[in-house]
Amino acid sequence: HFSVGGDYYDCISLNNNEFGFCIADVSGKGISAAILMSNFQANLRALFSDEITLDQLVTTLNKRVMASAKGEKFITLFIGKYIVDRKELQYINAGHNPPLLYEEGKKKLSTLMKGCVGMGMLDRIPAIEMGVVKMQEPTKMFCYTDGLVELLDESGIEFGTEKIEKHVTNTHPIHENINDIIESHNILAGNTAIFDDISILGIEFTPNS
């Protein structure tokens, strides 16, 4: 049995040198949550451009969510922009599950934590910290919603972040990492241990190509 979902992910070309992306999850379930996320998607697509900074974008999105949800629901969001010629990733994590960033040459795994509170939690966001990462080598980014870490295996144990890390920390393409997770845990085969929406967004950065 499946109900209306409230996850959202997107990739948006801003110009020939920049692209934006996001993954988001709304609190609660059902029609009201889905409508709020649908409105959020429309607002984000209307606002996201190469002329707006991420902190300006997040501030405006928060106001729109507050106006729609009136404090009854909130949205967690990870939003980023990649500037190709500068090999620079800019991001804001608004209360979302921290994406994983894996630098293949250094074999270095990090989490993208910098940001602010979720959208719709407060009338005014008290502080926003934008993260900046300079890409120096082939790097994979794995974004997901909390439905993935809450997935239960046959023993009733949560999937957790450690299993995600094991799937990502290798030189295989990100789409293979994602397929391995989906297939090994029967995510698309009606797994009865799925209690929430699951969304995954993977991106590969190849700064020297």
PDB file of C-alpha atoms in Angstrom:
ATOM      1  CA  HIS A   1       0.000   0.000   0.000  1.00  0.00           C
ATOM      2  CA  PHE A   2       1.407   3.375  -1.005  1.00  0.00           C
ATOM      3  CA  SER A   3       0.186   6.885  -0.189  1.00  0.00           C
ATOM      4  CA  VAL A   4       0.875  10.241  -1.806  1.00  0.00           C
ATOM      5  CA  GLY A   5       4.555  11.149  -1.495  1.00  0.00           C
ATOM      6  CA  GLY A   6       6.207  14.292  -0.171  1.00  0.00           C
ATOM      7  CA  ASP A   7       9.808  13.983  -1.396  1.00  0.00           C
ATOM      8  CA  TYR A   8      11.237  16.167  -4.145  1.00  0.00           C
ATOM      9  CA  TYR A   9      14.500  16.341  -6.052  1.00  0.00           C
ATOM     10  CA  ASP A  10      15.511  18.423  -9.040  1.00  0.00           C
ATOM     11  CA  CYS A  11      18.388  19.532 -11.255  1.00  0.00           C
ATOM     12  CA  ILE A  12      18.184  22.902 -12.991  1.00  0.00           C
ATOM     13  CA  SER A  13      20.485  24.358 -15.646  1.00  0.00           C
ATOM     14  CA  LEU A  14      21.082  28.002 -14.678  1.00  0.00           C
ATOM     15  CA  ASN A  15      23.343  28.879 -17.623  1.00  0.00           C
ATOM     16  CA  ASN A  16      26.127  27.243 -19.645  1.00  0.00           C
ATOM     17  CA  ASN A  17      28.463  27.409 -16.652  1.00  0.00           C
ATOM     18  CA  GLU A  18      26.232  26.756 -13.629  1.00  0.00           C
ATOM     19  CA  PHE A  19      23.648  24.208 -12.588  1.00  0.00           C
ATOM     20  CA  GLY A  20      21.531  23.980  -9.486  1.00  0.00           C
ATOM     21  CA  PHE A  21      20.101  20.966  -7.708  1.00  0.00           C
ATOM     22  CA  CYS A  22      18.131  20.099  -4.598  1.00  0.00           C
ATOM     23  CA  ILE A  23      16.547  17.330  -2.593  1.00  0.00           C
ATOM     24  CA  ALA A  24      13.765  17.992  -0.090  1.00  0.00           C
ATOM     25  CA  ASP A  25      11.389  16.227   2.282  1.00  0.00           C
ATOM     26  CA  VAL A  26       8.179  17.566   3.811  1.00  0.00           C
ATOM     27  CA  SER A  27       7.041  16.656   7.319  1.00  0.00           C
ATOM     28  CA  GLY A  28       3.925  14.519   7.530  1.00  0.00           C
ATOM     29  CA  LYS A  29       2.174  12.550   4.830  1.00  0.00           C
ATOM     30  CA  GLY A  30      -0.935  12.692   2.700  1.00  0.00           C
ATOM     31  CA  ILE A  31      -2.531  15.218   0.388  1.00  0.00           C
ATOM     32  CA  SER A  32      -1.681  18.330   2.426  1.00  0.00           C
ATOM     33  CA  ALA A  33       2.018  17.423   2.540  1.00  0.00           C
ATOM     34  CA  ALA A  34       2.062  16.667  -1.189  1.00  0.00           C
ATOM     35  CA  ILE A  35       0.359  19.986  -2.022  1.00  0.00           C
ATOM     36  CA  LEU A  36       2.859  21.907   0.113  1.00  0.00           C
ATOM     37  CA  MET A  37       5.764  20.215  -1.662  1.00  0.00           C
ATOM     38  CA  SER A  38       4.167  20.845  -5.051  1.00  0.00           C
ATOM     39  CA  ASN A  39       3.935  24.558  -4.230  1.00  0.00           C
ATOM     40  CA  PHE A  40       7.521  24.492  -2.979  1.00  0.00           C
ATOM     41  CA  GLN A  41       8.715  22.948  -6.241  1.00  0.00           C
ATOM     42  CA  ALA A  42       6.934  25.633  -8.255  1.00  0.00           C
ATOM     43  CA  ASN A  43       8.429  28.397  -6.100  1.00  0.00           C
ATOM     44  CA  LEU A  44      11.935  26.987  -6.266  1.00  0.00           C
ATOM     45  CA  ARG A  45      11.835  26.633 -10.047  1.00  0.00           C
ATOM     46  CA  ALA A  46      10.494  30.170 -10.427  1.00  0.00           C
ATOM     47  CA  LEU A  47      13.126  31.686  -8.122  1.00  0.00           C
ATOM     48  CA  PHE A  48      16.297  29.679  -8.805  1.00  0.00           C
ATOM     49  CA  SER A  49      18.499  31.521 -11.299  1.00  0.00           C
ATOM     50  CA  ASP A  50      22.119  32.561 -11.770  1.00  0.00           C
ATOM     51  CA  GLU A  51      21.201  36.017 -10.454  1.00  0.00           C
ATOM     52  CA  ILE A  52      20.208  34.956  -6.928  1.00  0.00           C
ATOM     53  CA  THR A  53      22.535  33.761  -4.180  1.00  0.00           C
ATOM     54  CA  LEU A  54      21.699  30.588  -2.288  1.00  0.00           C
ATOM     55  CA  ASP A  55      21.125  32.416   0.999  1.00  0.00           C
ATOM     56  CA  GLN A  56      18.733  34.846  -0.722  1.00  0.00           C
ATOM     57  CA  LEU A  57      16.937  31.906  -2.321  1.00  0.00           C
ATOM     58  CA  VAL A  58      16.593  29.999   0.947  1.00  0.00           C
ATOM     59  CA  THR A  59      15.366  33.107   2.788  1.00  0.00           C
ATOM     60  CA  THR A  60      12.631  33.668   0.202  1.00  0.00           C
ATOM     61  CA  LEU A  61      11.661  29.993   0.108  1.00  0.00           C
ATOM     62  CA  ASN A  62      11.295  29.989   3.897  1.00  0.00           C
ATOM     63  CA  LYS A  63       8.873  32.920   3.707  1.00  0.00           C
ATOM     64  CA  ARG A  64       6.821  31.117   1.036  1.00  0.00           C
ATOM     65  CA  VAL A  65       6.656  27.902   3.072  1.00  0.00           C
ATOM     66  CA  MET A  66       5.623  29.812   6.218  1.00  0.00           C
ATOM     67  CA  ALA A  67       2.879  31.579   4.258  1.00  0.00           C
ATOM     68  CA  SER A  68       1.555  28.247   2.951  1.00  0.00           C
ATOM     69  CA  ALA A  69       2.037  25.944   5.953  1.00  0.00           C
ATOM     70  CA  LYS A  70       1.524  28.503   8.748  1.00  0.00           C
ATOM     71  CA  GLY A  71       3.861  26.570  11.027  1.00  0.00           C
ATOM     72  CA  GLU A  72       1.908  23.304  10.760  1.00  0.00           C
ATOM     73  CA  LYS A  73       4.445  21.607   8.485  1.00  0.00           C
ATOM     74  CA  PHE A  74       8.050  22.159   7.496  1.00  0.00           C
ATOM     75  CA  ILE A  75      10.411  21.138   4.710  1.00  0.00           C
ATOM     76  CA  THR A  76      14.000  19.971   5.066  1.00  0.00           C
ATOM     77  CA  LEU A  77      16.134  20.880   2.088  1.00  0.00           C
ATOM     78  CA  PHE A  78      19.602  20.420   0.673  1.00  0.00           C
ATOM     79  CA  ILE A  79      20.241  22.861  -2.157  1.00  0.00           C
ATOM     80  CA  GLY A  80      23.384  23.428  -4.164  1.00  0.00           C
ATOM     81  CA  LYS A  81      24.921  25.207  -7.104  1.00  0.00           C
ATOM     82  CA  TYR A  82      27.962  24.044  -9.083  1.00  0.00           C
ATOM     83  CA  ILE A  83      30.041  26.610 -10.962  1.00  0.00           C
ATOM     84  CA  VAL A  84      31.926  24.706 -13.648  1.00  0.00           C
ATOM     85  CA  ASP A  85      34.775  27.086 -14.543  1.00  0.00           C
ATOM     86  CA  ARG A  86      35.575  27.705 -10.860  1.00  0.00           C
ATOM     87  CA  LYS A  87      35.172  24.007  -9.998  1.00  0.00           C
ATOM     88  CA  GLU A  88      33.186  25.188  -7.008  1.00  0.00           C
ATOM     89  CA  LEU A  89      30.242  23.647  -5.199  1.00  0.00           C
ATOM     90  CA  GLN A  90      28.132  26.006  -3.096  1.00  0.00           C
ATOM     91  CA  TYR A  91      25.463  24.508  -0.840  1.00  0.00           C
ATOM     92  CA  ILE A  92      23.069  25.087   2.036  1.00  0.00           C
ATOM     93  CA  ASN A  93      21.751  22.260   4.193  1.00  0.00           C
ATOM     94  CA  ALA A  94      18.431  23.348   5.693  1.00  0.00           C
ATOM     95  CA  GLY A  95      17.877  20.656   8.313  1.00  0.00           C
ATOM     96  CA  HIS A  96      18.240  17.791   5.823  1.00  0.00           C
ATOM     97  CA  ASN A  97      20.094  14.478   6.048  1.00  0.00           C
ATOM     98  CA  PRO A  98      23.719  15.448   5.294  1.00  0.00           C
ATOM     99  CA  PRO A  99      24.758  14.294   1.805  1.00  0.00           C
ATOM    100  CA  LEU A 100      27.986  12.320   1.455  1.00  0.00           C
ATOM    101  CA  LEU A 101      30.895  13.652  -0.601  1.00  0.00           C
ATOM    102  CA  TYR A 102      33.556  11.128  -1.645  1.00  0.00           C
ATOM    103  CA  GLU A 103      36.845  12.250  -3.218  1.00  0.00           C
ATOM    104  CA  GLU A 104      38.007   9.172  -5.102  1.00  0.00           C
ATOM    105  CA  GLY A 105      41.737   9.964  -5.349  1.00  0.00           C
ATOM    106  CA  LYS A 106      42.175  10.874  -1.684  1.00  0.00           C
ATOM    107  CA  LYS A 107      39.617   8.255  -0.626  1.00  0.00           C
ATOM    108  CA  LYS A 108      38.178  10.978   1.582  1.00  0.00           C
ATOM    109  CA  LEU A 109      34.563  10.869   2.761  1.00  0.00           C
ATOM    110  CA  SER A 110      32.890  13.953   4.213  1.00  0.00           C
ATOM    111  CA  THR A 111      29.375  15.115   5.042  1.00  0.00           C
ATOM    112  CA  LEU A 112      27.832  18.397   3.919  1.00  0.00           C
ATOM    113  CA  MET A 113      26.471  19.957   7.105  1.00  0.00           C
ATOM    114  CA  LYS A 114      26.651  23.748   6.770  1.00  0.00           C
ATOM    115  CA  GLY A 115      23.362  25.589   6.432  1.00  0.00           C
ATOM    116  CA  CYS A 116      20.397  26.537   8.581  1.00  0.00           C
ATOM    117  CA  VAL A 117      17.106  25.310  10.042  1.00  0.00           C
ATOM    118  CA  GLY A 118      14.438  23.757   7.838  1.00  0.00           C
ATOM    119  CA  MET A 119      11.984  25.717   5.737  1.00  0.00           C
ATOM    120  CA  GLY A 120       8.850  26.758   7.631  1.00  0.00           C
ATOM    121  CA  MET A 121      10.182  26.167  11.137  1.00  0.00           C
ATOM    122  CA  LEU A 122      10.721  29.846  11.961  1.00  0.00           C
ATOM    123  CA  ASP A 123       9.301  33.082  10.560  1.00  0.00           C
ATOM    124  CA  ARG A 124      12.829  34.378  10.157  1.00  0.00           C
ATOM    125  CA  ILE A 125      15.923  32.213   9.765  1.00  0.00           C
ATOM    126  CA  PRO A 126      18.397  33.468  12.399  1.00  0.00           C
ATOM    127  CA  ALA A 127      21.560  32.501  10.516  1.00  0.00           C
ATOM    128  CA  ILE A 128      22.510  30.858   7.233  1.00  0.00           C
ATOM    129  CA  GLU A 129      25.977  29.410   6.655  1.00  0.00           C
ATOM    130  CA  MET A 130      26.761  28.543   3.037  1.00  0.00           C
ATOM    131  CA  GLY A 131      29.233  25.728   2.461  1.00  0.00           C
ATOM    132  CA  VAL A 132      31.822  25.981  -0.316  1.00  0.00           C
ATOM    133  CA  VAL A 133      33.805  23.031  -1.691  1.00  0.00           C
ATOM    134  CA  LYS A 134      36.539  23.356  -4.324  1.00  0.00           C
ATOM    135  CA  MET A 135      36.631  20.266  -6.525  1.00  0.00           C
ATOM    136  CA  GLN A 136      40.184  19.095  -7.228  1.00  0.00           C
ATOM    137  CA  GLU A 137      39.584  15.537  -8.395  1.00  0.00           C
ATOM    138  CA  PRO A 138      36.744  13.202  -9.443  1.00  0.00           C
ATOM    139  CA  THR A 139      34.201  13.386  -6.629  1.00  0.00           C
ATOM    140  CA  LYS A 140      30.834  11.738  -5.994  1.00  0.00           C
ATOM    141  CA  MET A 141      27.960  13.240  -4.051  1.00  0.00           C
ATOM    142  CA  PHE A 142      25.150  11.107  -2.620  1.00  0.00           C
ATOM    143  CA  CYS A 143      21.978  12.882  -1.449  1.00  0.00           C
ATOM    144  CA  TYR A 144      19.003  11.083   0.092  1.00  0.00           C
ATOM    145  CA  THR A 145      15.890  11.490   2.207  1.00  0.00           C
ATOM    146  CA  ASP A 146      15.375   9.927   5.639  1.00  0.00           C
ATOM    147  CA  GLY A 147      13.251   7.110   4.248  1.00  0.00           C
ATOM    148  CA  LEU A 148      16.473   5.412   3.127  1.00  0.00           C
ATOM    149  CA  VAL A 149      18.206   5.372   6.526  1.00  0.00           C
ATOM    150  CA  GLU A 150      14.949   4.253   8.202  1.00  0.00           C
ATOM    151  CA  LEU A 151      14.591   1.269   5.865  1.00  0.00           C
ATOM    152  CA  LEU A 152      14.533  -1.997   7.843  1.00  0.00           C
ATOM    153  CA  ASP A 153      16.411  -5.143   6.861  1.00  0.00           C
ATOM    154  CA  GLU A 154      15.195  -8.713   7.437  1.00  0.00           C
ATOM    155  CA  SER A 155      16.355  -8.554  11.061  1.00  0.00           C
ATOM    156  CA  GLY A 156      14.451  -5.340  11.724  1.00  0.00           C
ATOM    157  CA  ILE A 157      17.634  -3.247  11.820  1.00  0.00           C
ATOM    158  CA  GLU A 158      17.639   0.202  10.242  1.00  0.00           C
ATOM    159  CA  PHE A 159      19.663   0.706   7.066  1.00  0.00           C
ATOM    160  CA  GLY A 160      21.508   3.632   8.656  1.00  0.00           C
ATOM    161  CA  THR A 161      24.251   5.822   7.238  1.00  0.00           C
ATOM    162  CA  GLU A 162      27.107   3.323   7.641  1.00  0.00           C
ATOM    163  CA  LYS A 163      25.680   1.072   4.925  1.00  0.00           C
ATOM    164  CA  ILE A 164      25.317   4.049   2.606  1.00  0.00           C
ATOM    165  CA  GLU A 165      28.982   4.900   3.206  1.00  0.00           C
ATOM    166  CA  LYS A 166      30.038   1.351   2.305  1.00  0.00           C
ATOM    167  CA  HIS A 167      28.152   1.579  -0.987  1.00  0.00           C
ATOM    168  CA  VAL A 168      29.651   4.963  -1.923  1.00  0.00           C
ATOM    169  CA  THR A 169      33.314   4.682  -0.872  1.00  0.00           C
ATOM    170  CA  ASN A 170      34.675   3.092  -4.049  1.00  0.00           C
ATOM    171  CA  THR A 171      35.593   4.076  -7.606  1.00  0.00           C
ATOM    172  CA  HIS A 172      32.381   2.759  -9.167  1.00  0.00           C
ATOM    173  CA  PRO A 173      30.139   5.326 -10.909  1.00  0.00           C
ATOM    174  CA  ILE A 174      27.495   6.879  -8.663  1.00  0.00           C
ATOM    175  CA  HIS A 175      24.647   5.336 -10.671  1.00  0.00           C
ATOM    176  CA  GLU A 176      26.081   1.882  -9.917  1.00  0.00           C
ATOM    177  CA  ASN A 177      26.257   2.729  -6.203  1.00  0.00           C
ATOM    178  CA  ILE A 178      22.589   3.753  -6.284  1.00  0.00           C
ATOM    179  CA  ASN A 179      21.530   0.657  -8.235  1.00  0.00           C
ATOM    180  CA  ASP A 180      23.402  -1.574  -5.768  1.00  0.00           C
ATOM    181  CA  ILE A 181      21.499  -0.032  -2.857  1.00  0.00           C
ATOM    182  CA  ILE A 182      18.151  -0.363  -4.637  1.00  0.00           C
ATOM    183  CA  GLU A 183      18.719  -3.978  -5.726  1.00  0.00           C
ATOM    184  CA  SER A 184      20.357  -5.308  -2.556  1.00  0.00           C
ATOM    185  CA  HIS A 185      17.504  -4.011  -0.398  1.00  0.00           C
ATOM    186  CA  ASN A 186      14.594  -4.663  -2.785  1.00  0.00           C
ATOM    187  CA  ILE A 187      13.523  -1.028  -2.683  1.00  0.00           C
ATOM    188  CA  LEU A 188      11.600  -1.271  -5.955  1.00  0.00           C
ATOM    189  CA  ALA A 189      10.280  -4.777  -5.305  1.00  0.00           C
ATOM    190  CA  GLY A 190       7.580  -3.953  -2.763  1.00  0.00           C
ATOM    191  CA  ASN A 191       9.796  -4.220   0.316  1.00  0.00           C
ATOM    192  CA  THR A 192       7.337  -4.224   3.223  1.00  0.00           C
ATOM    193  CA  ALA A 193       9.958  -2.672   5.516  1.00  0.00           C
ATOM    194  CA  ILE A 194       9.666   0.687   3.737  1.00  0.00           C
ATOM    195  CA  PHE A 195       7.824   3.133   6.005  1.00  0.00           C
ATOM    196  CA  ASP A 196       8.567   6.434   4.278  1.00  0.00           C
ATOM    197  CA  ASP A 197       9.292   7.874   0.858  1.00  0.00           C
ATOM    198  CA  ILE A 198      12.802   7.165  -0.407  1.00  0.00           C
ATOM    199  CA  SER A 199      14.524   9.575  -2.775  1.00  0.00           C
ATOM    200  CA  ILE A 200      18.155   9.470  -3.896  1.00  0.00           C
ATOM    201  CA  LEU A 201      20.090  12.028  -5.931  1.00  0.00           C
ATOM    202  CA  GLY A 202      23.629  11.245  -7.083  1.00  0.00           C
ATOM    203  CA  ILE A 203      26.011  13.610  -8.856  1.00  0.00           C
ATOM    204  CA  GLU A 204      29.536  13.073 -10.189  1.00  0.00           C
ATOM    205  CA  PHE A 205      31.919  16.017 -10.422  1.00  0.00           C
ATOM    206  CA  THR A 206      34.789  15.643 -12.908  1.00  0.00           C
ATOM    207  CA  PRO A 207      36.669  18.958 -12.608  1.00  0.00           C
ATOM    208  CA  ASN A 208      39.601  17.975 -14.825  1.00  0.00           C
ATOM    209  CA  SER A 209      37.597  16.696 -17.798  1.00  0.00           C
TER     210      SER A 209
END
